[in-house]
Tab-separated table of N, CA and C in Angstrom:
chain	number	residue	atom	x	y	z
A	1073	THR	N	-27.147	45.575	19.159
A	1073	THR	CA	-26.213	44.741	19.908
A	1073	THR	C	-24.831	44.827	19.284
A	1074	SER	N	-23.861	44.480	20.050
A	1074	SER	CA	-22.476	44.497	19.575
A	1074	SER	C	-21.911	43.095	19.601
A	1075	GLU	N	-21.347	42.668	18.485
A	1075	GLU	CA	-20.724	41.340	18.416
A	1075	GLU	C	-19.281	41.381	18.899
A	1076	GLY	N	-18.789	42.545	19.294
A	1076	GLY	CA	-17.407	42.688	19.724
A	1076	GLY	C	-17.112	42.012	21.054
A	1077	HIS	N	-18.134	41.816	21.863
A	1077	HIS	CA	-17.933	41.220	23.186
A	1077	HIS	C	-18.935	40.090	23.374
A	1078	GLN	N	-18.440	38.857	23.384
A	1078	GLN	CA	-19.313	37.716	23.596
A	1078	GLN	C	-19.147	37.219	25.032
A	1079	PRO	N	-20.221	36.670	25.598
A	1079	PRO	CA	-20.075	36.069	26.909
A	1079	PRO	C	-19.158	34.856	26.806
A	1080	ARG	N	-18.366	34.614	27.803
A	1080	ARG	CA	-17.483	33.461	27.781
A	1080	ARG	C	-17.190	32.965	29.180
A	1081	MET	N	-16.787	31.718	29.231
A	1081	MET	CA	-16.364	31.080	30.471
A	1081	MET	C	-14.861	30.826	30.306
A	1082	VAL	N	-14.057	31.298	31.238
A	1082	VAL	CA	-12.610	31.215	31.105
A	1082	VAL	C	-12.025	30.360	32.224
A	1083	PHE	N	-11.166	29.411	31.830
A	1083	PHE	CA	-10.387	28.630	32.779
A	1083	PHE	C	-8.943	29.072	32.595
A	1084	GLN	N	-8.337	29.588	33.627
A	1084	GLN	CA	-6.945	30.022	33.539
A	1084	GLN	C	-6.143	29.257	34.568
A	1085	LYS	N	-5.099	28.582	34.132
A	1085	LYS	CA	-4.318	27.709	35.009
A	1085	LYS	C	-2.876	28.171	35.033
A	1086	SER	N	-2.299	28.213	36.213
A	1086	SER	CA	-0.871	28.483	36.393
A	1086	SER	C	-0.273	27.305	37.135
A	1087	GLY	N	0.995	27.068	36.929
A	1087	GLY	CA	1.683	26.013	37.664
A	1087	GLY	C	1.982	26.401	39.099
A	1088	ASN	N	1.620	27.613	39.503
A	1088	ASN	CA	1.895	28.102	40.846
A	1088	ASN	C	0.590	28.236	41.616
A	1089	ALA	N	0.574	27.838	42.865
A	1089	ALA	CA	-0.636	27.901	43.693
A	1089	ALA	C	-0.867	29.286	44.284
A	1090	THR	N	0.089	30.183	44.186
A	1090	THR	CA	-0.056	31.523	44.740
A	1090	THR	C	-0.808	32.410	43.758
A	1091	VAL	N	-1.885	33.047	44.221
A	1091	VAL	CA	-2.698	33.914	43.380
A	1091	VAL	C	-1.828	35.056	42.847
A	1092	GLY	N	-1.938	35.302	41.536
A	1092	GLY	CA	-1.202	36.398	40.917
A	1092	GLY	C	0.219	36.045	40.504
A	1093	THR	N	0.686	34.833	40.810
A	1093	THR	CA	2.024	34.410	40.428
A	1093	THR	C	1.895	33.375	39.315
A	1094	LEU	N	2.415	33.711	38.136
A	1094	LEU	CA	2.302	32.827	36.989
A	1094	LEU	C	3.558	31.968	36.842
A	1095	THR	N	3.344	30.667	36.710
A	1095	THR	CA	4.403	29.687	36.474
A	1095	THR	C	3.924	28.796	35.336
A	1096	PRO	N	4.802	28.448	34.375
A	1096	PRO	CA	4.367	27.604	33.257
A	1096	PRO	C	3.759	26.288	33.723
A	1097	THR	N	2.762	25.838	32.966
A	1097	THR	CA	2.158	24.528	33.205
A	1097	THR	C	2.989	23.469	32.493
A	1098	GLU	N	2.766	22.202	32.837
A	1098	GLU	CA	3.589	21.108	32.319
A	1098	GLU	C	2.750	20.120	31.505
A	1099	VAL	N	3.427	19.263	30.742
A	1099	VAL	CA	2.773	18.231	29.943
A	1099	VAL	C	1.905	17.358	30.841
A	1100	ASP	N	0.719	17.029	30.384
A	1100	ASP	CA	-0.291	16.210	31.061
A	1100	ASP	C	-0.969	16.917	32.241
A	1101	GLU	N	-0.676	18.167	32.460
A	1101	GLU	CA	-1.319	18.900	33.552
A	1101	GLU	C	-2.754	19.246	33.169
A	1102	ASN	N	-3.674	19.085	34.114
A	1102	ASN	CA	-5.083	19.401	33.937
A	1102	ASN	C	-5.225	20.919	33.854
A	1103	LEU	N	-5.772	21.420	32.739
A	1103	LEU	CA	-5.957	22.859	32.564
A	1103	LEU	C	-7.383	23.307	32.850
A	1104	GLY	N	-8.298	22.367	32.995
A	1104	GLY	CA	-9.678	22.699	33.312
A	1104	GLY	C	-10.612	21.560	32.959
A	1105	VAL	N	-11.746	21.498	33.635
A	1105	VAL	CA	-12.706	20.431	33.392
A	1105	VAL	C	-14.127	20.968	33.588
A	1106	ILE	N	-15.032	20.491	32.750
A	1106	ILE	CA	-16.464	20.761	32.921
A	1106	ILE	C	-17.096	19.408	33.219
A	1107	GLU	N	-17.807	19.313	34.335
A	1107	GLU	CA	-18.416	18.041	34.755
A	1107	GLU	C	-19.936	18.151	34.729
A	1108	PHE	N	-20.571	17.035	34.384
A	1108	PHE	CA	-22.034	16.966	34.306
A	1108	PHE	C	-22.513	15.865	35.239
A	1109	TYR	N	-23.424	16.194	36.170
A	1109	TYR	CA	-23.907	15.246	37.174
A	1109	TYR	C	-25.406	15.009	37.026
A	1110	GLY	N	-25.846	13.845	37.477
A	1110	GLY	CA	-27.260	13.510	37.548
A	1110	GLY	C	-27.502	12.726	38.826
A	1111	VAL	N	-28.768	12.374	39.095
A	1111	VAL	CA	-29.117	11.624	40.300
A	1111	VAL	C	-29.599	10.242	39.879
A	1112	ASN	N	-29.021	9.204	40.491
A	1112	ASN	CA	-29.403	7.829	40.141
A	1112	ASN	C	-30.690	7.435	40.870
A	1113	ASN	N	-31.184	6.236	40.605
A	1113	ASN	CA	-32.436	5.797	41.235
A	1113	ASN	C	-32.203	4.668	42.226
A	1114	ALA	N	-31.059	4.658	42.880
A	1114	ALA	CA	-30.767	3.634	43.894
A	1114	ALA	C	-31.722	3.814	45.070
A	1115	GLY	N	-31.719	2.854	46.029
A	1115	GLY	CA	-32.571	2.935	47.213
A	1115	GLY	C	-32.436	4.289	47.895
A	1116	THR	N	-31.219	4.760	48.008
A	1116	THR	CA	-30.950	6.114	48.478
A	1116	THR	C	-30.325	6.857	47.305
A	1117	PRO	N	-31.107	7.692	46.596
A	1117	PRO	CA	-30.567	8.368	45.421
A	1117	PRO	C	-29.277	9.115	45.737
A	1118	ALA	N	-28.373	9.079	44.794
A	1118	ALA	CA	-27.095	9.751	44.957
A	1118	ALA	C	-26.758	10.523	43.695
A	1119	ILE	N	-26.023	11.597	43.861
A	1119	ILE	CA	-25.544	12.369	42.721
A	1119	ILE	C	-24.349	11.639	42.138
A	1120	LYS	N	-24.397	11.389	40.828
A	1120	LYS	CA	-23.326	10.655	40.154
A	1120	LYS	C	-22.816	11.463	38.969
A	1121	LEU	N	-21.515	11.385	38.727
A	1121	LEU	CA	-20.894	12.029	37.579
A	1121	LEU	C	-21.327	11.289	36.312
A	1122	GLY	N	-21.916	12.012	35.355
A	1122	GLY	CA	-22.399	11.397	34.127
A	1122	GLY	C	-21.445	11.561	32.956
A	1123	ALA	N	-20.727	12.691	32.918
A	1123	ALA	CA	-19.817	12.954	31.812
A	1123	ALA	C	-18.917	14.123	32.181
A	1124	TYR	N	-17.823	14.273	31.426
A	1124	TYR	CA	-16.977	15.451	31.595
A	1124	TYR	C	-16.229	15.761	30.308
A	1125	ILE	N	-15.799	17.013	30.205
A	1125	ILE	CA	-14.898	17.464	29.150
A	1125	ILE	C	-13.668	17.994	29.872
A	1126	LEU	N	-12.526	17.439	29.564
A	1126	LEU	CA	-11.276	17.771	30.247
A	1126	LEU	C	-10.286	18.350	29.253
A	1127	CYS	N	-9.586	19.393	29.651
A	1127	CYS	CA	-8.495	19.940	28.851
A	1127	CYS	C	-7.192	19.664	29.589
A	1128	GLU	N	-6.221	19.060	28.882
A	1128	GLU	CA	-4.899	18.785	29.447
A	1128	GLU	C	-3.829	19.338	28.512
A	1129	GLN	N	-2.707	19.699	29.079
A	1129	GLN	CA	-1.579	20.123	28.257
A	1129	GLN	C	-1.035	18.886	27.548
A	1130	ASP	N	-0.910	18.965	26.222
A	1130	ASP	CA	-0.578	17.796	25.415
A	1130	ASP	C	0.905	17.667	25.101
A	1131	ALA	N	1.628	18.771	25.119
A	1131	ALA	CA	3.053	18.752	24.779
A	1131	ALA	C	3.738	19.909	25.500
A	1132	ALA	N	5.048	19.980	25.367
A	1132	ALA	CA	5.812	21.027	26.041
A	1132	ALA	C	5.386	22.409	25.545
A	1133	LYS	N	5.276	23.341	26.479
A	1133	LYS	CA	4.931	24.715	26.118
A	1133	LYS	C	6.145	25.364	25.457
A	1134	ASP	N	5.887	26.461	24.715
A	1134	ASP	CA	6.984	27.239	24.169
A	1134	ASP	C	6.699	28.708	24.427
A	1135	ALA	N	7.400	29.592	23.768
A	1135	ALA	CA	7.256	31.026	24.034
A	1135	ALA	C	5.906	31.583	23.623
A	1136	THR	N	5.194	30.881	22.714
A	1136	THR	CA	3.946	31.445	22.201
A	1136	THR	C	2.724	30.555	22.363
A	1137	ALA	N	2.883	29.324	22.841
A	1137	ALA	CA	1.728	28.415	22.853
A	1137	ALA	C	1.802	27.398	23.984
A	1138	VAL	N	0.628	26.883	24.338
A	1138	VAL	CA	0.495	25.768	25.274
A	1138	VAL	C	-0.319	24.701	24.543
A	1139	PRO	N	0.339	23.738	23.861
A	1139	PRO	CA	-0.386	22.697	23.122
A	1139	PRO	C	-1.290	21.906	24.073
A	1140	SER	N	-2.545	21.749	23.685
A	1140	SER	CA	-3.512	21.119	24.587
A	1140	SER	C	-4.370	20.103	23.863
A	1141	ARG	N	-4.983	19.209	24.632
A	1141	ARG	CA	-5.919	18.222	24.095
A	1141	ARG	C	-7.221	18.323	24.878
A	1142	LEU	N	-8.324	17.995	24.205
A	1142	LEU	CA	-9.629	17.904	24.854
A	1142	LEU	C	-10.017	16.438	24.931
A	1143	ILE	N	-10.498	16.026	26.093
A	1143	ILE	CA	-10.924	14.646	26.324
A	1143	ILE	C	-12.397	14.665	26.701
A	1144	PHE	N	-13.183	13.843	26.016
A	1144	PHE	CA	-14.618	13.736	26.269
A	1144	PHE	C	-14.897	12.357	26.874
A	1145	ALA	N	-15.511	12.329	28.038
A	1145	ALA	CA	-15.788	11.060	28.721
A	1145	ALA	C	-17.267	10.993	29.076
A	1146	THR	N	-17.850	9.787	28.949
A	1146	THR	CA	-19.248	9.577	29.306
A	1146	THR	C	-19.393	8.314	30.149
A	1147	SER	N	-20.485	8.256	30.901
A	1147	SER	CA	-20.787	7.088	31.727
A	1147	SER	C	-21.733	6.152	30.991
A	1148	ASP	N	-21.626	4.871	31.299
A	1148	ASP	CA	-22.605	3.914	30.802
A	1148	ASP	C	-23.314	3.300	32.002
A	1149	ALA	N	-24.085	2.254	31.795
A	1149	ALA	CA	-24.941	1.707	32.847
A	1149	ALA	C	-24.183	1.012	33.974
A	1150	ASP	N	-22.916	0.676	33.786
A	1150	ASP	CA	-22.238	-0.100	34.833
A	1150	ASP	C	-20.926	0.501	35.323
A	1151	ASP	N	-20.733	1.816	35.167
A	1151	ASP	CA	-19.456	2.387	35.589
A	1151	ASP	C	-19.506	3.102	36.938
A	1152	ASP	N	-20.646	3.111	37.605
A	1152	ASP	CA	-20.792	3.670	38.947
A	1152	ASP	C	-20.257	5.098	39.061
A	1153	GLY	N	-20.587	5.930	38.073
A	1153	GLY	CA	-20.206	7.337	38.159
A	1153	GLY	C	-18.761	7.620	37.815
A	1154	THR	N	-18.102	6.700	37.136
A	1154	THR	CA	-16.729	6.920	36.697
A	1154	THR	C	-16.717	6.905	35.166
A	1155	PRO	N	-16.877	8.075	34.543
A	1155	PRO	CA	-16.949	8.121	33.083
A	1155	PRO	C	-15.684	7.576	32.414
A	1156	THR	N	-15.870	7.044	31.208
A	1156	THR	CA	-14.794	6.481	30.406
A	1156	THR	C	-14.508	7.412	29.235
A	1157	GLU	N	-13.229	7.599	28.917
A	1157	GLU	CA	-12.873	8.420	27.766
A	1157	GLU	C	-13.445	7.791	26.500
A	1158	ARG	N	-14.174	8.594	25.723
A	1158	ARG	CA	-14.776	8.116	24.482
A	1158	ARG	C	-14.158	8.790	23.256
A	1159	MET	N	-13.672	10.052	23.441
A	1159	MET	CA	-13.116	10.780	22.313
A	1159	MET	C	-12.084	11.775	22.815
A	1160	ARG	N	-11.062	12.033	21.962
A	1160	ARG	CA	-10.102	13.091	22.268
A	1160	ARG	C	-9.704	13.797	20.990
A	1161	ILE	N	-9.368	15.069	21.137
A	1161	ILE	CA	-8.818	15.865	20.052
A	1161	ILE	C	-7.475	16.364	20.569
A	1162	ASP	N	-6.382	15.965	19.904
A	1162	ASP	CA	-5.069	16.352	20.409
A	1162	ASP	C	-4.602	17.668	19.809
A	1163	ASP	N	-3.400	18.100	20.217
A	1163	ASP	CA	-2.907	19.409	19.796
A	1163	ASP	C	-2.623	19.474	18.301
A	1164	ALA	N	-2.503	18.340	17.616
A	1164	ALA	CA	-2.290	18.319	16.169
A	1164	ALA	C	-3.615	18.306	15.407
A	1165	GLY	N	-4.751	18.275	16.138
A	1165	GLY	CA	-6.052	18.244	15.491
A	1165	GLY	C	-6.528	16.852	15.145
A	1166	ILE	N	-5.825	15.830	15.625
A	1166	ILE	CA	-6.228	14.453	15.355
A	1166	ILE	C	-7.383	14.092	16.278
A	1167	VAL	N	-8.464	13.612	15.689
A	1167	VAL	CA	-9.637	13.197	16.450
A	1167	VAL	C	-9.555	11.683	16.632
A	1168	GLN	N	-9.676	11.237	17.863
A	1168	GLN	CA	-9.605	9.806	18.168
A	1168	GLN	C	-10.866	9.414	18.925
A	1169	VAL	N	-11.635	8.488	18.351
A	1169	VAL	CA	-12.856	8.005	18.994
A	1169	VAL	C	-12.578	6.593	19.479
A	1170	LYS	N	-12.892	6.321	20.750
A	1170	LYS	CA	-12.595	5.021	21.349
A	1170	LYS	C	-13.889	4.281	21.666
A	1171	HIS	N	-13.864	2.983	21.450
A	1171	HIS	CA	-14.960	2.115	21.857
A	1171	HIS	C	-14.368	1.086	22.807
A	1172	PRO	N	-15.009	0.803	23.937
A	1172	PRO	CA	-14.399	-0.063	24.946
A	1172	PRO	C	-14.071	-1.471	24.474
A	1173	THR	N	-14.805	-2.002	23.492
A	1173	THR	CA	-14.506	-3.362	23.048
A	1173	THR	C	-14.177	-3.448	21.567
A	1174	GLU	N	-14.571	-2.458	20.790
A	1174	GLU	CA	-14.402	-2.554	19.343
A	1174	GLU	C	-13.154	-1.875	18.816
A	1175	GLY	N	-12.461	-1.087	19.616
A	1175	GLY	CA	-11.206	-0.511	19.165
A	1175	GLY	C	-11.230	0.989	19.032
A	1176	ILE	N	-10.361	1.508	18.149
A	1176	ILE	CA	-10.092	2.933	18.022
A	1176	ILE	C	-10.325	3.381	16.590
A	1177	PHE	N	-10.843	4.590	16.436
A	1177	PHE	CA	-11.048	5.210	15.137
A	1177	PHE	C	-10.376	6.573	15.193
A	1178	ARG	N	-9.427	6.854	14.286
A	1178	ARG	CA	-8.718	8.135	14.282
A	1178	ARG	C	-8.930	8.838	12.946
A	1179	VAL	N	-9.072	10.158	12.995
A	1179	VAL	CA	-9.178	10.959	11.780
A	1179	VAL	C	-8.012	11.943	11.782
A	1180	TYR	N	-7.153	11.825	10.765
A	1180	TYR	CA	-6.025	12.724	10.586
A	1180	TYR	C	-6.362	13.717	9.482
A	1181	ARG	N	-5.459	14.632	9.208
A	1181	ARG	CA	-5.692	15.603	8.128
A	1181	ARG	C	-5.845	14.921	6.776
A	1182	ASP	N	-5.055	13.874	6.522
A	1182	ASP	CA	-5.092	13.242	5.209
A	1182	ASP	C	-5.298	11.735	5.282
A	1183	ALA	N	-5.805	11.257	6.408
A	1183	ALA	CA	-6.002	9.812	6.536
A	1183	ALA	C	-7.072	9.507	7.574
A	1184	ILE	N	-7.686	8.345	7.425
A	1184	ILE	CA	-8.605	7.803	8.429
A	1184	ILE	C	-8.050	6.456	8.836
A	1185	TYR	N	-7.954	6.227	10.131
A	1185	TYR	CA	-7.370	4.993	10.651
A	1185	TYR	C	-8.374	4.372	11.608
A	1186	SER	N	-8.650	3.106	11.460
A	1186	SER	CA	-9.584	2.436	12.354
A	1186	SER	C	-9.002	1.097	12.776
A	1187	GLU	N	-8.968	0.852	14.072
A	1187	GLU	CA	-8.449	-0.402	14.596
A	1187	GLU	C	-9.582	-1.083	15.340
A	1188	PHE	N	-9.987	-2.261	14.869
A	1188	PHE	CA	-11.132	-2.953	15.423
A	1188	PHE	C	-10.709	-4.113	16.307
A	1189	ALA	N	-11.401	-4.292	17.417
A	1189	ALA	CA	-11.207	-5.446	18.299
A	1189	ALA	C	-9.731	-5.777	18.454
A	1190	GLN	N	-8.960	-4.767	18.820
A	1190	GLN	CA	-7.516	-4.914	18.872
A	1190	GLN	C	-7.037	-5.955	19.875
A	1191	ASN	N	-7.815	-6.240	20.869
A	1191	ASN	CA	-7.384	-7.219	21.873
A	1191	ASN	C	-7.901	-8.622	21.598
A	1192	SER	N	-8.588	-8.802	20.473
A	1192	SER	CA	-9.129	-10.130	20.197
A	1192	SER	C	-8.811	-10.584	18.775
A	1193	GLY	N	-7.635	-10.214	18.288
A	1193	GLY	CA	-7.207	-10.681	16.979
A	1193	GLY	C	-7.885	-9.988	15.827
A	1194	GLY	N	-8.393	-8.775	16.031
A	1194	GLY	CA	-9.076	-8.044	14.977
A	1194	GLY	C	-8.109	-7.510	13.962
A	1195	GLY	N	-8.400	-6.359	13.397
A	1195	GLY	CA	-7.544	-5.830	12.359
A	1195	GLY	C	-7.606	-4.330	12.268
A	1196	VAL	N	-6.973	-3.797	11.220
A	1196	VAL	CA	-6.862	-2.366	11.015
A	1196	VAL	C	-7.330	-2.033	9.609
A	1197	ILE	N	-8.071	-0.945	9.481
A	1197	ILE	CA	-8.413	-0.397	8.178
A	1197	ILE	C	-7.826	1.009	8.142
A	1198	THR	N	-7.036	1.309	7.118
A	1198	THR	CA	-6.439	2.628	6.973
A	1198	THR	C	-6.764	3.166	5.586
A	1199	LEU	N	-7.333	4.359	5.532
A	1199	LEU	CA	-7.568	5.048	4.274
A	1199	LEU	C	-6.583	6.204	4.255
A	1200	ASP	N	-5.571	6.128	3.422
A	1200	ASP	CA	-4.587	7.199	3.375
A	1200	ASP	C	-3.775	7.122	2.109
A	1201	LYS	N	-2.639	7.746	2.129
A	1201	LYS	CA	-1.749	7.720	0.980
A	1201	LYS	C	-0.733	6.606	1.186
A	1202	VAL	N	-0.698	5.661	0.263
A	1202	VAL	CA	0.250	4.560	0.297
A	1202	VAL	C	1.269	4.829	-0.799
A	1203	ASN	N	2.520	4.948	-0.439
A	1203	ASN	CA	3.578	5.233	-1.415
A	1203	ASN	C	3.263	6.482	-2.237
A	1204	GLY	N	2.679	7.496	-1.603
A	1204	GLY	CA	2.382	8.747	-2.283
A	1204	GLY	C	1.071	8.782	-3.039
A	1205	ASP	N	0.405	7.634	-3.211
A	1205	ASP	CA	-0.875	7.577	-3.907
A	1205	ASP	C	-1.980	7.275	-2.902
A	1206	ALA	N	-3.196	7.733	-3.223
A	1206	ALA	CA	-4.319	7.411	-2.349
A	1206	ALA	C	-4.483	5.902	-2.304
A	1207	GLY	N	-4.787	5.372	-1.142
A	1207	GLY	CA	-4.916	3.928	-1.050
A	1207	GLY	C	-5.724	3.481	0.144
A	1208	ILE	N	-6.001	2.200	0.178
A	1208	ILE	CA	-6.722	1.561	1.273
A	1208	ILE	C	-5.860	0.411	1.761
A	1209	GLN	N	-5.681	0.318	3.063
A	1209	GLN	CA	-4.937	-0.793	3.639
A	1209	GLN	C	-5.856	-1.542	4.586
A	1210	LEU	N	-5.942	-2.846	4.432
A	1210	LEU	CA	-6.665	-3.712	5.349
A	1210	LEU	C	-5.618	-4.617	5.975
A	1211	ASN	N	-5.612	-4.713	7.279
A	1211	ASN	CA	-4.570	-5.471	7.962
A	1211	ASN	C	-5.218	-6.293	9.068
A	1212	SER	N	-4.930	-7.582	9.143
A	1212	SER	CA	-5.540	-8.439	10.150
A	1212	SER	C	-4.531	-8.890	11.199
A	1213	TYR	N	-3.495	-8.086	11.424
A	1213	TYR	CA	-2.415	-8.371	12.367
A	1213	TYR	C	-1.510	-9.501	11.921
A	1214	SER	N	-1.867	-10.225	10.869
A	1214	SER	CA	-0.954	-11.240	10.362
A	1214	SER	C	-0.891	-11.190	8.843
A	1215	ASN	N	-1.859	-10.568	8.199
A	1215	ASN	CA	-1.894	-10.451	6.748
A	1215	ASN	C	-2.234	-9.012	6.382
A	1216	SER	N	-1.790	-8.575	5.222
A	1216	SER	CA	-2.096	-7.226	4.753
A	1216	SER	C	-2.674	-7.288	3.361
A	1217	PHE	N	-3.479	-6.283	3.028
A	1217	PHE	CA	-4.042	-6.165	1.696
A	1217	PHE	C	-4.136	-4.684	1.369
A	1218	PHE	N	-3.554	-4.235	0.269
A	1218	PHE	CA	-3.612	-2.845	-0.159
A	1218	PHE	C	-4.327	-2.778	-1.496
A	1219	LEU	N	-5.149	-1.766	-1.693
A	1219	LEU	CA	-5.683	-1.467	-3.016
A	1219	LEU	C	-4.823	-0.331	-3.533
A	1220	ASN	N	-4.432	-0.419	-4.768
A	1220	ASN	CA	-3.495	0.500	-5.394
A	1220	ASN	C	-2.328	-0.385	-5.794
A	1221	ASN	N	-1.416	-0.677	-4.950
A	1221	ASN	CA	-0.468	-1.767	-5.124
A	1221	ASN	C	-0.949	-2.838	-4.150
A	1222	VAL	N	-1.280	-4.015	-4.634
A	1222	VAL	CA	-1.798	-5.079	-3.778
A	1222	VAL	C	-0.627	-5.777	-3.118
A	1223	SER	N	-0.740	-5.958	-1.811
A	1223	SER	CA	0.366	-6.521	-1.051
A	1223	SER	C	-0.157	-7.538	-0.060
A	1224	ILE	N	0.499	-8.678	0.011
A	1224	ILE	CA	0.179	-9.695	1.007
A	1224	ILE	C	1.460	-9.987	1.776
A	1225	GLY	N	1.420	-9.781	3.083
A	1225	GLY	CA	2.571	-10.093	3.917
A	1225	GLY	C	3.595	-8.984	4.050
A	1226	THR	N	3.332	-7.797	3.482
A	1226	THR	CA	4.231	-6.652	3.643
A	1226	THR	C	3.406	-5.381	3.592
A	1227	ASP	N	3.871	-4.358	4.272
A	1227	ASP	CA	3.145	-3.091	4.223
A	1227	ASP	C	3.834	-2.090	3.302
A	1228	THR	N	4.812	-2.541	2.514
A	1228	THR	CA	5.506	-1.669	1.579
A	1228	THR	C	5.566	-2.305	0.192
A	1229	PRO	N	4.432	-2.414	-0.495
A	1229	PRO	CA	4.448	-3.022	-1.822
A	1229	PRO	C	5.239	-2.160	-2.810
A	1230	VAL	N	6.014	-2.816	-3.673
A	1230	VAL	CA	6.814	-2.095	-4.654
A	1230	VAL	C	6.335	-2.353	-6.081
A	1231	THR	N	5.394	-3.264	-6.252
A	1231	THR	CA	4.809	-3.554	-7.552
A	1231	THR	C	3.302	-3.622	-7.390
A	1232	ALA	N	2.587	-3.784	-8.504
A	1232	ALA	CA	1.128	-3.864	-8.441
A	1232	ALA	C	0.662	-5.063	-7.632
A	1233	LEU	N	1.449	-6.170	-7.641
A	1233	LEU	CA	1.149	-7.337	-6.815
A	1233	LEU	C	2.456	-7.773	-6.166
A	1234	ASP	N	2.510	-7.697	-4.834
A	1234	ASP	CA	3.744	-8.005	-4.110
A	1234	ASP	C	3.396	-8.953	-2.968
A	1235	ILE	N	3.908	-10.184	-3.015
A	1235	ILE	CA	3.566	-11.205	-2.023
A	1235	ILE	C	4.821	-11.600	-1.248
A	1236	HIS	N	4.724	-11.582	0.078
A	1236	HIS	CA	5.825	-11.953	0.953
A	1236	HIS	C	5.352	-13.043	1.902
A	1237	SER	N	6.253	-13.930	2.287
A	1237	SER	CA	5.960	-14.946	3.282
A	1237	SER	C	7.161	-15.044	4.217
A	1238	GLY	N	6.916	-14.828	5.507
A	1238	GLY	CA	8.014	-14.900	6.478
A	1238	GLY	C	9.100	-13.880	6.186
A	1239	GLY	N	8.726	-12.703	5.650
A	1239	GLY	CA	9.702	-11.659	5.361
A	1239	GLY	C	10.424	-11.844	4.029
A	1240	VAL	N	10.125	-12.882	3.270
A	1240	VAL	CA	10.788	-13.152	2.000
A	1240	VAL	C	9.797	-12.947	0.867
A	1241	GLU	N	10.210	-12.199	-0.175
A	1241	GLU	CA	9.336	-11.978	-1.315
A	1241	GLU	C	9.206	-13.274	-2.117
A	1242	VAL	N	7.980	-13.717	-2.320
A	1242	VAL	CA	7.747	-14.962	-3.055
A	1242	VAL	C	7.172	-14.709	-4.446
A	1243	ALA	N	6.572	-13.529	-4.658
A	1243	ALA	CA	6.042	-13.214	-5.978
A	1243	ALA	C	5.911	-11.705	-6.125
A	1244	ALA	N	6.235	-11.217	-7.289
A	1244	ALA	CA	6.040	-9.801	-7.614
A	1244	ALA	C	5.681	-9.738	-9.081
A	1245	ALA	N	4.711	-8.928	-9.418
A	1245	ALA	CA	4.274	-8.847	-10.810
A	1245	ALA	C	3.921	-7.418	-11.164
A	1246	PHE	N	4.027	-7.135	-12.433
A	1246	PHE	CA	3.643	-5.860	-13.020
A	1246	PHE	C	4.639	-4.791	-12.639
């Protein structure tokens, strides 16, 4: 066998509807989709969309590239065949996992960001570099806590313990 030629499925999109005429695609334009269907068990069974993988143009094209994102959507028990986005990978390689009620989880090259229950007074956990050093940030939308330089009430600690209230520094130590 030869590994030089692999089977593949190709989606090729042009901004022009005329066959053989190539026109650049635009930001947010659908570049292709793979859909997965099943049959429900209603009184009259119907074919319903269960999931899809969508590719969209993520940013402006240039002379050598078309930045794109992949979106993964799945159905649950009450969406009537309308899948919900659960995960995306953008053109920068950032992976974002979404939960309908618990918030967002993002993985960057050098950081992990998680936002929980964002619509119900939840908070944020960030594992990344704080002031150039590895650190952990816990944020409850009204208070902050950093390991490395500990900070309450500010996201830019300048000492080992930095406390702010109403935008005013009330204590700093070390």
